[in-house]
Amino acid sequence: MAGVLECCGDHALEDDWDHYLCRLGEDQASIYLDLSIAAKAPVATHSHSVVVSVPMLRPREDGMSSEEEFEDLIALENHLIVRPHADEAMYVGRLTARGSRVFYFYTADPGSLARDVKAAMEEHPAYQYQINSHADPEWSAYLRFLYPSPGDHQRMKIRRLN
């Protein structure tokens, strides 16, 4: 997915979405993120991390998303990231593992984003969700958790060449 991320005034940059597989302890995980954000992170005006956890309804045995639920999860994600206050928040990536899809945002106003998430989730009443937010001025959730290790980043680059 490529385009221009225009959500943050003078922080606009070309987006660069990709994914990689990794492990969370003993569990398989998949992380999908915008790699281009690392060039600007941390963004001082967006110092709060907001994490939206959504348990899947039909995960695979290994905790990853199933084919039969994939389209529903993509529709849910699209509702979360296309909100009235999208210019006030940055969607930076998601984690899929342990039977949940977890969405990561940065914002200046976690309360406003929480209201947007609630409105978006009303379009998907079958899904439960939990929102957690905390001050994260160093962008640890993105830079230390979502962002790939050097080895994972190299494998991503090699995959792109093929």
Short mmCIF file of C-alpha atoms in Angstrom, two decimals, residues 8-115:
data_model
loop_
_atom_site.label_atom_id
_atom_site.label_comp_id
_atom_site.label_asym_id
_atom_site.label_seq_id
_atom_site.Cartn_x
_atom_site.Cartn_y
_atom_site.Cartn_z
CA CYS A 8 -0.21 15.49 10.56
CA GLY A 9 0.27 18.88 8.93
CA ASP A 10 3.95 19.36 8.24
CA HIS A 11 4.57 15.71 9.10
CA ALA A 12 3.13 14.48 5.78
CA LEU A 13 5.28 11.85 4.13
CA GLU A 14 5.04 9.00 1.68
CA ASP A 15 3.63 5.92 3.41
CA ASP A 16 5.24 2.50 3.12
CA TRP A 17 3.06 -0.31 4.50
CA ASP A 18 4.44 -3.82 4.84
CA HIS A 19 4.17 -6.82 7.14
CA TYR A 20 6.38 -9.43 8.75
CA LEU A 21 5.95 -12.57 10.83
CA CYS A 22 7.50 -12.84 14.27
CA ARG A 23 6.96 -14.54 17.63
CA LEU A 24 5.40 -13.28 20.84
CA GLY A 25 6.89 -15.70 23.29
CA GLU A 26 5.83 -19.08 21.95
CA ASP A 27 3.05 -17.67 19.76
CA GLN A 28 3.12 -16.78 16.08
CA ALA A 29 2.39 -13.13 15.30
CA SER A 30 2.06 -10.87 12.29
CA ILE A 31 2.83 -7.16 12.35
CA TYR A 32 1.61 -4.80 9.64
CA LEU A 33 2.96 -1.26 9.85
CA ASP A 34 3.86 1.91 8.03
CA LEU A 35 7.67 1.77 7.86
CA SER A 36 7.94 5.37 6.64
CA ILE A 37 6.81 6.77 9.99
CA ALA A 38 10.12 5.77 11.56
CA ALA A 39 11.78 8.65 9.66
CA LYS A 40 9.66 11.17 11.61
CA ALA A 41 9.08 9.35 14.89
CA PRO A 42 8.61 10.43 17.52
CA VAL A 43 6.13 13.13 16.49
CA ALA A 44 6.03 15.53 19.45
CA THR A 45 2.45 16.65 18.77
CA HIS A 46 1.21 13.04 18.91
CA SER A 47 2.60 11.89 22.24
CA HIS A 48 -0.14 9.47 23.33
CA SER A 49 -0.29 5.86 22.22
CA VAL A 50 -3.79 4.45 21.80
CA VAL A 51 -4.14 0.70 21.43
CA VAL A 52 -7.41 -0.88 20.33
CA SER A 53 -7.61 -4.65 20.97
CA VAL A 54 -10.28 -6.64 19.16
CA PRO A 55 -10.66 -10.36 19.89
CA MET A 56 -11.33 -12.23 16.65
CA LEU A 57 -14.53 -14.23 16.33
CA ARG A 58 -13.06 -17.09 14.28
CA PRO A 59 -9.26 -17.16 14.68
CA ARG A 60 -7.20 -20.06 13.38
CA GLU A 61 -5.92 -22.65 15.83
CA ASP A 62 -2.56 -20.82 15.95
CA GLY A 63 -4.23 -17.53 16.94
CA MET A 64 -3.85 -15.88 13.53
CA SER A 65 -6.74 -14.57 11.42
CA SER A 66 -8.76 -17.07 9.42
CA GLU A 67 -9.71 -16.78 5.76
CA GLU A 68 -13.41 -16.74 6.63
CA GLU A 69 -12.96 -13.72 8.95
CA PHE A 70 -10.37 -11.81 6.93
CA GLU A 71 -12.80 -9.54 5.02
CA ASP A 72 -14.69 -8.66 8.22
CA LEU A 73 -11.45 -7.70 9.94
CA ILE A 74 -10.39 -5.52 6.99
CA ALA A 75 -13.78 -3.76 7.00
CA LEU A 76 -13.45 -3.18 10.75
CA GLU A 77 -9.94 -1.78 10.29
CA ASN A 78 -11.12 0.53 7.51
CA HIS A 79 -13.84 1.92 9.79
CA LEU A 80 -11.28 2.53 12.53
CA ILE A 81 -8.83 4.41 10.35
CA VAL A 82 -11.32 6.50 8.35
CA ARG A 83 -12.81 8.64 11.07
CA PRO A 84 -13.93 12.25 11.37
CA HIS A 85 -10.78 13.11 13.36
CA ALA A 86 -8.32 11.20 11.18
CA ASP A 87 -6.24 14.36 10.79
CA GLU A 88 -5.67 14.37 14.56
CA ALA A 89 -4.40 10.79 14.86
CA MET A 90 -1.80 8.62 13.15
CA TYR A 91 -2.58 4.97 12.49
CA VAL A 92 0.86 3.32 12.63
CA GLY A 93 0.20 -0.41 12.49
CA ARG A 94 -1.46 -3.54 13.80
CA LEU A 95 -0.56 -6.80 15.47
CA THR A 96 -2.32 -10.09 14.84
CA ALA A 97 -1.66 -12.78 17.46
CA ARG A 98 -3.23 -14.87 20.20
CA GLY A 99 -6.69 -14.61 18.66
CA SER A 100 -6.76 -10.80 18.57
CA ARG A 101 -6.22 -7.96 16.13
CA VAL A 102 -4.56 -5.01 17.89
CA PHE A 103 -4.49 -1.55 16.26
CA TYR A 104 -1.91 1.12 17.20
CA PHE A 105 -2.45 4.87 16.94
CA TYR A 106 -0.67 8.03 18.09
CA THR A 107 -2.60 11.17 18.89
CA ALA A 108 -2.57 14.41 20.84
CA ASP A 109 -6.11 13.77 22.10
CA PRO A 110 -6.79 10.19 23.25
CA GLY A 111 -10.32 11.08 24.37
CA SER A 112 -11.33 12.24 20.89
CA LEU A 113 -9.81 9.14 19.32
CA ALA A 114 -11.61 6.92 21.85
CA ARG A 115 -14.93 8.49 20.82
#
